[in-house]
mmCIF file of C-alpha atoms in Angstrom:
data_model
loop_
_atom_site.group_PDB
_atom_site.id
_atom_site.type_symbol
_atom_site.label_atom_id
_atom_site.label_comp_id
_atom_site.label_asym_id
_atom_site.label_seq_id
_atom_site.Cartn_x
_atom_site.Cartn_y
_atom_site.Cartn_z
ATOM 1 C CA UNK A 26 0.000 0.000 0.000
ATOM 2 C CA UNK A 27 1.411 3.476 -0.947
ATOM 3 C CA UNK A 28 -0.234 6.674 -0.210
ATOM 4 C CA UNK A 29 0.588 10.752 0.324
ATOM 5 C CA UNK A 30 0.275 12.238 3.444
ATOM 6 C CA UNK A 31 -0.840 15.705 2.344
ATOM 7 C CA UNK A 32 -2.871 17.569 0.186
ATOM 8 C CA UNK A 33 -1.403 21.153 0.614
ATOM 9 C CA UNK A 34 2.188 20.317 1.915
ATOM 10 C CA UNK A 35 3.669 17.461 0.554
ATOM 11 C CA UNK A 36 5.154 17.583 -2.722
ATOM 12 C CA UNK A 37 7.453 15.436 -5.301
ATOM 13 C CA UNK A 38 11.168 15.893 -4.701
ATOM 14 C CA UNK A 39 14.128 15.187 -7.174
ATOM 15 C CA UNK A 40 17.473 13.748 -5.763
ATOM 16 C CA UNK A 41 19.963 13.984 -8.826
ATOM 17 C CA UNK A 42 23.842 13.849 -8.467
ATOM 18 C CA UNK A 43 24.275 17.142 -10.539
ATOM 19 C CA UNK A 44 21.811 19.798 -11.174
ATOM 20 C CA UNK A 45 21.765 20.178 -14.790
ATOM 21 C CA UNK A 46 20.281 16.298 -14.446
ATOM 22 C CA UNK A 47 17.519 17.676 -12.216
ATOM 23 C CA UNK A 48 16.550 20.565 -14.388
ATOM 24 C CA UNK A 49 15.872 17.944 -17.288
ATOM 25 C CA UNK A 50 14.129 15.720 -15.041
ATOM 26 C CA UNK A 51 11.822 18.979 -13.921
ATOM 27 C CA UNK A 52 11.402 20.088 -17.897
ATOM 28 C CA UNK A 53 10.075 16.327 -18.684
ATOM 29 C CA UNK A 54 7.661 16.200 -15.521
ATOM 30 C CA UNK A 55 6.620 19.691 -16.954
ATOM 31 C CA UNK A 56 5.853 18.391 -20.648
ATOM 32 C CA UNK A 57 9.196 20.338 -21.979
ATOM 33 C CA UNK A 58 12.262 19.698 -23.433
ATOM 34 C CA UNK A 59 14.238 17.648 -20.995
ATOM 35 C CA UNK A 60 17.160 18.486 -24.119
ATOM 36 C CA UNK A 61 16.750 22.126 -23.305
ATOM 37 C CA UNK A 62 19.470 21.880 -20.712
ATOM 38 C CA UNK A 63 20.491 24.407 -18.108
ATOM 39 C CA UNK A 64 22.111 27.645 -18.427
ATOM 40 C CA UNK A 65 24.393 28.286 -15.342
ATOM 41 C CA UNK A 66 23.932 32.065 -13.867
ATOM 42 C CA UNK A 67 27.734 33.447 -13.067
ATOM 43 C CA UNK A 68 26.871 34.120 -9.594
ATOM 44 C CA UNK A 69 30.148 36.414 -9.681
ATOM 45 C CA UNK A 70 30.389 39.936 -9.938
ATOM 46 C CA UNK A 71 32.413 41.205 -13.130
ATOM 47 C CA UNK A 72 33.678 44.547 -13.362
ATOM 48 C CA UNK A 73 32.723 44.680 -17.453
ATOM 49 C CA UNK A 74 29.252 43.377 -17.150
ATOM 50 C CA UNK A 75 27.695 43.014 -19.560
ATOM 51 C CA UNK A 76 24.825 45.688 -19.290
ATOM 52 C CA UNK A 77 22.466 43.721 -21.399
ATOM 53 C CA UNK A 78 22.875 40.900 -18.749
ATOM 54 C CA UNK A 79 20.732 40.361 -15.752
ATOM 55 C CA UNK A 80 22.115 42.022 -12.509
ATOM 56 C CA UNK A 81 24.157 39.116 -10.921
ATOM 57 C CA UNK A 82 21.870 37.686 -8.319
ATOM 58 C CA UNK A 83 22.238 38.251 -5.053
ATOM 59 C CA UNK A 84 22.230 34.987 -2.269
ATOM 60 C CA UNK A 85 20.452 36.091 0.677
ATOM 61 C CA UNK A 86 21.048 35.094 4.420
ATOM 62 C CA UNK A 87 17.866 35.162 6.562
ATOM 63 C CA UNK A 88 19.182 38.091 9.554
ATOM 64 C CA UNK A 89 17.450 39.382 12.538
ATOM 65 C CA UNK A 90 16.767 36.284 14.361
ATOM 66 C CA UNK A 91 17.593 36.806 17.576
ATOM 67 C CA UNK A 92 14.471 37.763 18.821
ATOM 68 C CA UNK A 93 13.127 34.666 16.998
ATOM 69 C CA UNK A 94 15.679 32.584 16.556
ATOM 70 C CA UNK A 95 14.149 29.665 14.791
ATOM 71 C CA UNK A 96 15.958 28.027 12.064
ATOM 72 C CA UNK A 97 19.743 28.764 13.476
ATOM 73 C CA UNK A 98 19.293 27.253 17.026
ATOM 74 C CA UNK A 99 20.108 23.906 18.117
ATOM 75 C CA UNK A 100 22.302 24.094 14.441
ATOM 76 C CA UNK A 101 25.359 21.111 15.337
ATOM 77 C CA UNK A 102 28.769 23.676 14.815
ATOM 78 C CA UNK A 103 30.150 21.484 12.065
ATOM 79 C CA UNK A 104 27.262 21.912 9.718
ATOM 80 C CA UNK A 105 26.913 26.002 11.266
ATOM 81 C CA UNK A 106 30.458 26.701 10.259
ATOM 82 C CA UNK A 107 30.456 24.907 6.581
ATOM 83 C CA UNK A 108 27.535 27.112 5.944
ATOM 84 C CA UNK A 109 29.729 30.054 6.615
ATOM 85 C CA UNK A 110 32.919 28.592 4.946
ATOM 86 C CA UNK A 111 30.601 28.026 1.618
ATOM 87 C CA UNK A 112 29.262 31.761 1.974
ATOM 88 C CA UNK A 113 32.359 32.495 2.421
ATOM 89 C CA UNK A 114 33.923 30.935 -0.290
ATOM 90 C CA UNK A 115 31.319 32.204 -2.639
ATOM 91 C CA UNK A 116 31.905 35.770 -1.127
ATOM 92 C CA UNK A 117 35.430 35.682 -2.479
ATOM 93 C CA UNK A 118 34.300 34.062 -5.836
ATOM 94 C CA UNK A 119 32.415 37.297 -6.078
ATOM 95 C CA UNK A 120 29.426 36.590 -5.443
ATOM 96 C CA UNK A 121 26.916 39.050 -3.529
ATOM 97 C CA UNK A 122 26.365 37.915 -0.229
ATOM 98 C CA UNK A 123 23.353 39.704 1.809
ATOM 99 C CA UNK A 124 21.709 39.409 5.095
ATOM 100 C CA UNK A 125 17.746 39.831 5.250
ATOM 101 C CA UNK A 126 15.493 40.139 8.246
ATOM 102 C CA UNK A 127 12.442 37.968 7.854
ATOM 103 C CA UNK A 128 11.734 37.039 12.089
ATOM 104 C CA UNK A 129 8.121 38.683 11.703
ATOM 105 C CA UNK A 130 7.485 35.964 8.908
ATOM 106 C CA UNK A 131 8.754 33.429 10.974
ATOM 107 C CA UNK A 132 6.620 34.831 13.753
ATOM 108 C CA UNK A 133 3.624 34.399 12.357
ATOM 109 C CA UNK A 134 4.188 31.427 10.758
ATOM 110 C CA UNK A 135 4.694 30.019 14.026
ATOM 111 C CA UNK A 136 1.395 31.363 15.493
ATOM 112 C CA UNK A 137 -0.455 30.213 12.793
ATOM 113 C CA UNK A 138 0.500 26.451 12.948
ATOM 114 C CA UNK A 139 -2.311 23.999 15.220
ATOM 115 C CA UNK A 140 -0.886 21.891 17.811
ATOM 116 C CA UNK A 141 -0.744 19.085 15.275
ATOM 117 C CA UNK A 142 1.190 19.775 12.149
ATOM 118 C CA UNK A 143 -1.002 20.181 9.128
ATOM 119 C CA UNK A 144 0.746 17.263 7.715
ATOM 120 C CA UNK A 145 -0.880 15.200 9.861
ATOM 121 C CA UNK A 146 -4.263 16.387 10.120
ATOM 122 C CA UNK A 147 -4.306 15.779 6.240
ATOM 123 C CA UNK A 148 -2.841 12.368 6.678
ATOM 124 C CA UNK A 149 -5.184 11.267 9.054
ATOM 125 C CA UNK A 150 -8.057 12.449 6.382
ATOM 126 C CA UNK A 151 -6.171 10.462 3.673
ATOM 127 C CA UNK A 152 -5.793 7.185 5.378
ATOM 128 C CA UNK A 153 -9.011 7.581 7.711
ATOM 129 C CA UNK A 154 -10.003 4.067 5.624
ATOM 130 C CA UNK A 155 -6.593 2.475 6.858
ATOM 131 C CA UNK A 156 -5.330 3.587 10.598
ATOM 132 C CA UNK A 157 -7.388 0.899 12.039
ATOM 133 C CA UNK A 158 -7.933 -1.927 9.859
ATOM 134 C CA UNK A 159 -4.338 -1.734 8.627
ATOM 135 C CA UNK A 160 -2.644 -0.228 11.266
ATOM 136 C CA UNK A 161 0.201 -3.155 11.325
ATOM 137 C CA UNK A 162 0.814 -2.067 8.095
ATOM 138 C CA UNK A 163 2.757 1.316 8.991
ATOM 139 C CA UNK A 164 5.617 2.355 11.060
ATOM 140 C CA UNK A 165 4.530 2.538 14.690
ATOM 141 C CA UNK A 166 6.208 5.889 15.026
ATOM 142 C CA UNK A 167 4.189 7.326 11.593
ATOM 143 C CA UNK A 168 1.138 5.623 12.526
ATOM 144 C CA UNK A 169 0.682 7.352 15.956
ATOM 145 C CA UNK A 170 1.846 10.929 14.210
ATOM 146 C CA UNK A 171 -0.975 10.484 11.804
ATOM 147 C CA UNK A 172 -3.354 9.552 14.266
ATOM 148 C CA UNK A 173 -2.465 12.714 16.784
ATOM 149 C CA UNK A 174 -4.347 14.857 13.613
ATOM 150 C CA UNK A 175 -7.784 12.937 13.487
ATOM 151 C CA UNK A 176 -8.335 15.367 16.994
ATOM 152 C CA UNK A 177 -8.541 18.658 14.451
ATOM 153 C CA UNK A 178 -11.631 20.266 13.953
ATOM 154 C CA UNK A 179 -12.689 20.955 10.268
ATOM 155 C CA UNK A 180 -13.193 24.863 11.593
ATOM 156 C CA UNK A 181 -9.575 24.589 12.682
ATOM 157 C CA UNK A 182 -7.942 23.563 9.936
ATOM 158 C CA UNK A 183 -9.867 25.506 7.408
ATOM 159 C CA UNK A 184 -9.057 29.007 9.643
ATOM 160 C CA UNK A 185 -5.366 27.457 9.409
ATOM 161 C CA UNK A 186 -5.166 27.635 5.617
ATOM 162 C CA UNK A 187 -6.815 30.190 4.977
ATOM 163 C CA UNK A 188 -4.185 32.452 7.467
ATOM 164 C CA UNK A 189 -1.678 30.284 5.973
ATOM 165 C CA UNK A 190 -2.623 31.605 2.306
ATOM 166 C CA UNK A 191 -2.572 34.863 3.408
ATOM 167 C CA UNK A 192 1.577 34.986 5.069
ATOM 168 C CA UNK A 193 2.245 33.026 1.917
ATOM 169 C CA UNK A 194 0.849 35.969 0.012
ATOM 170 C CA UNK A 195 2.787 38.429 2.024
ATOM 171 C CA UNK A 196 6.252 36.294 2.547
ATOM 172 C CA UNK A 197 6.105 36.528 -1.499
ATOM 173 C CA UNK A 198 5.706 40.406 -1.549
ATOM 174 C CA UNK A 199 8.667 40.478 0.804
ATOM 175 C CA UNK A 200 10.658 38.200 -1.695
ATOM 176 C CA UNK A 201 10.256 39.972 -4.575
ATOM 177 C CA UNK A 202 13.161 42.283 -4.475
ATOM 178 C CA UNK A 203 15.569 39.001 -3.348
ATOM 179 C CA UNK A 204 17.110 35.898 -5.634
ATOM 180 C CA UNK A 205 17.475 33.051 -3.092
ATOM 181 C CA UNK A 206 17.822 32.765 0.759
ATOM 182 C CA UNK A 207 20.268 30.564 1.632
ATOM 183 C CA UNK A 208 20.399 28.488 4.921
ATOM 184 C CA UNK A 209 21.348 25.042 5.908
ATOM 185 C CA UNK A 210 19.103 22.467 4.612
ATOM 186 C CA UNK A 211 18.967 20.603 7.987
ATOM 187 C CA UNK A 212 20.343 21.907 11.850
ATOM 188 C CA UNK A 213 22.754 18.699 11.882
ATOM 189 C CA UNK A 214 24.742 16.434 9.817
ATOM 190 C CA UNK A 215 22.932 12.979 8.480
ATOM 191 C CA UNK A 216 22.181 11.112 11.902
ATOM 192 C CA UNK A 217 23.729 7.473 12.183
ATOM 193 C CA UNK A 218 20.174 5.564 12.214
ATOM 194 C CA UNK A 219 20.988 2.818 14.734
ATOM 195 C CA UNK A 220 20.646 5.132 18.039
ATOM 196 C CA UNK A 221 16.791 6.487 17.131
ATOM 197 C CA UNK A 222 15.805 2.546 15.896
ATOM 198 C CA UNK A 223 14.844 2.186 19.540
ATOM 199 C CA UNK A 224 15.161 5.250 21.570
ATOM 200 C CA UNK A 225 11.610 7.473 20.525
ATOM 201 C CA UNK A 226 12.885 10.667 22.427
ATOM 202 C CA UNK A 227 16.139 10.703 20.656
ATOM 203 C CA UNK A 228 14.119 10.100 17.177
ATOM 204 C CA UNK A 229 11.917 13.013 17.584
ATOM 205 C CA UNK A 230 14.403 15.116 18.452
ATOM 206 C CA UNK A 231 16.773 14.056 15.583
ATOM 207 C CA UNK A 232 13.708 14.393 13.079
ATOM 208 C CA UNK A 233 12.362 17.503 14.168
ATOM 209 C CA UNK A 234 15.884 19.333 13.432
ATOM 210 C CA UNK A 235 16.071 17.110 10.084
ATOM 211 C CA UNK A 236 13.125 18.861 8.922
ATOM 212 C CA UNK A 237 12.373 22.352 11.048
ATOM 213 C CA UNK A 238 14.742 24.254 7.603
ATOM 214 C CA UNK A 239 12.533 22.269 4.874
ATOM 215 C CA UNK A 240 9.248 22.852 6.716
ATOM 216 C CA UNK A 241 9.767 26.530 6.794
ATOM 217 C CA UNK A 242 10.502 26.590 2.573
ATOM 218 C CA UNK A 243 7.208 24.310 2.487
ATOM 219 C CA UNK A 244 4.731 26.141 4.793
ATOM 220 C CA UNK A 245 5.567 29.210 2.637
ATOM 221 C CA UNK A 246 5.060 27.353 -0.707
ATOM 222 C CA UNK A 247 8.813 28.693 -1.849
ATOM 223 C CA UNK A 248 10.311 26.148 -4.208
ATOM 224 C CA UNK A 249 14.184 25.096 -3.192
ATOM 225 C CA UNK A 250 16.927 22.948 -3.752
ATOM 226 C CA UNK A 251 19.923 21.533 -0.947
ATOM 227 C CA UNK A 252 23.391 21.291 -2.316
ATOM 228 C CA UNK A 253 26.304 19.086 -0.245
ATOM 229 C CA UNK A 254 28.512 21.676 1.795
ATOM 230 C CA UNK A 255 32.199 20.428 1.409
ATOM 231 C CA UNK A 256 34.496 19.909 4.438
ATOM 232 C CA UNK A 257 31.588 17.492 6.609
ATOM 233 C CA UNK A 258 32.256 13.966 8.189
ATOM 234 C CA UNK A 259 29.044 13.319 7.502
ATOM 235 C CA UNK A 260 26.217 15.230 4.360
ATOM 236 C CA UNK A 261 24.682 18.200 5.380
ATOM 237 C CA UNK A 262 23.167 20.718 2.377
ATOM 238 C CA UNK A 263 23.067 24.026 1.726
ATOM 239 C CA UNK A 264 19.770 25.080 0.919
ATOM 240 C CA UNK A 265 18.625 27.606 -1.666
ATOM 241 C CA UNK A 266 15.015 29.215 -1.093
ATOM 242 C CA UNK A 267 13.338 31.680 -4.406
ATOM 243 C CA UNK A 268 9.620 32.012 -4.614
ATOM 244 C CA UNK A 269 6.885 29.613 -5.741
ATOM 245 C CA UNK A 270 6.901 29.498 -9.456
ATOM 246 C CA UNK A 271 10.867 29.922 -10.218
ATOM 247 C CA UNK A 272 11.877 26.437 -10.339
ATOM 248 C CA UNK A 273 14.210 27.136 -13.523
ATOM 249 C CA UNK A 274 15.506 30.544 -12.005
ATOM 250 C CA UNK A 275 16.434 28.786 -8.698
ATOM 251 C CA UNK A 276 18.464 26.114 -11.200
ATOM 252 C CA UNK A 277 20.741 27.877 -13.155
ATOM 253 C CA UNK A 278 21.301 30.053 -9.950
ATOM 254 C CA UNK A 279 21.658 27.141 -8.111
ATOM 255 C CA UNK A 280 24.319 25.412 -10.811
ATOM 256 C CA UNK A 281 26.282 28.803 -10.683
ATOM 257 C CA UNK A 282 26.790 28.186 -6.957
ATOM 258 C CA UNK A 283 27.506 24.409 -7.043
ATOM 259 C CA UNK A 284 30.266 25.454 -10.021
ATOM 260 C CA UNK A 285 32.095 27.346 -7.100
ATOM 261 C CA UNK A 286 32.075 25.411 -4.722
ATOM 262 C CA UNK A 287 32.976 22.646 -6.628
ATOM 263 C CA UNK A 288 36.061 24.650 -7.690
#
């Protein structure tokens, strides 16, 4: 049996080893060209640009969280300090490196979200037909997340949306004038699995820090892509964030950055 767990949230992911793969892959799912291929953005700063080139794009870090410091904390210092060694190394590549304030977004983000995460209150509407009579069929730990949303109220979730479509609507509007935020794609390094196979407190912990980055992209309906930061014992990703709809702008961005730091 194989089912989604979301309506609004979840959405199909590509893992390629190079970009330029995953930009063909995203033409073909789109009915396009999957020949097309990708034109890299220089993501460094020229002194004879061409003026009948776009402005170099900037890469964006996400800055005043200290009074709501929400997708920095808990970060493990190995994976905070090859974020700054790739920012770094793309600041001296040329590239334009910013810093952003966005804590009000995250703010209200925050106070929007039920108790239950919307992921599972549309799970447990998916596989209403299944959490009983099948229950041996899923993951213990899945099973009882899906089953904490069947206690959401239809009024609940509906008022949930529609606040959520309206910071969506304003998160854009604050966008507009940026390229891509960049952050790490998860607060820690890939977990070794065998510790969280039977301790539950040490699972949720793990997996709330493996997705707390992602979740914020997806409750805001931004499209992104995670590229490996060099120098770690163990993946982490450096994640690019540009608005909903610029899939193939966030791609050739995205392959100017992985040509640096791949140099």
């Amino acid at each position: 049996m194989a089912a989604g767990i979301g309506h609004r949230l979840a959405a199909a992911g590509l893992v390629k080893r190079i970009l330029d793969r995953a930009a063909q892959a995203l033409e073909e799912l789109q009915g396009g060209d999957p020949d097309l291929g990708l034109e890299s953005v220089d993501v460094a700063r020229h002194e004879q640009a061409d003026p009948h080139c776009p402005a170099t794009p900037s890469i964006t870090r996400p800055d005043g969280l200290e009074r709501f410091n929400l997708l920095f904390t808990e970060t493990e210092p190995p994976v905070a300090e090859a974020f700054e060694r790739a920012l770094s190394r793309l600041s001296r590549a040329g590239a334009r490196i910013a810093d952003h304030p966005i804590d009000d977004h995250l703010a209200a983000m925050d106070a929007a979200l039920p108790d239950g995460s919307l992921a599972a209150i549309e799970a447990a509407a998916i596989h209403a037909d299944w959490l009983d009579s099948a229950a041996d069929r899923y993951d213990k730990r899945v099973h009882r997340r899906i089953v904490a949303g069947r206690s959401a109220t239809a009024a609940g979730y509906i008022r949930t949306m529609r606040r959520r479509a309206a910071l969506i609507a304003a998160f854009d509007r604050h966008l507009a004038p940026l390229d891509v935020l960049a952050l790490p794609a998860t607060a820690t390094t890939a977990p070794l699995t065998a510790p969280l196979e039977t301790d539950d407190a040490a699972f949720l912990a793990a997996n709330r820090l493996m997705l707390r980055n992602t979740a914020f992209g997806n409750f805001f309906d931004l499209t992104g892509l995670s590229l490996p930061m060099p120098g770690l014992s163990r993946p982490a990703g450096l994640m690019l964030l540009a608005r909903h709809g610029q899939d193939r702008r966030l791609l050739a961005i995205g392959a100017g950055i992985e040509a640096v730091l791949a140099g």
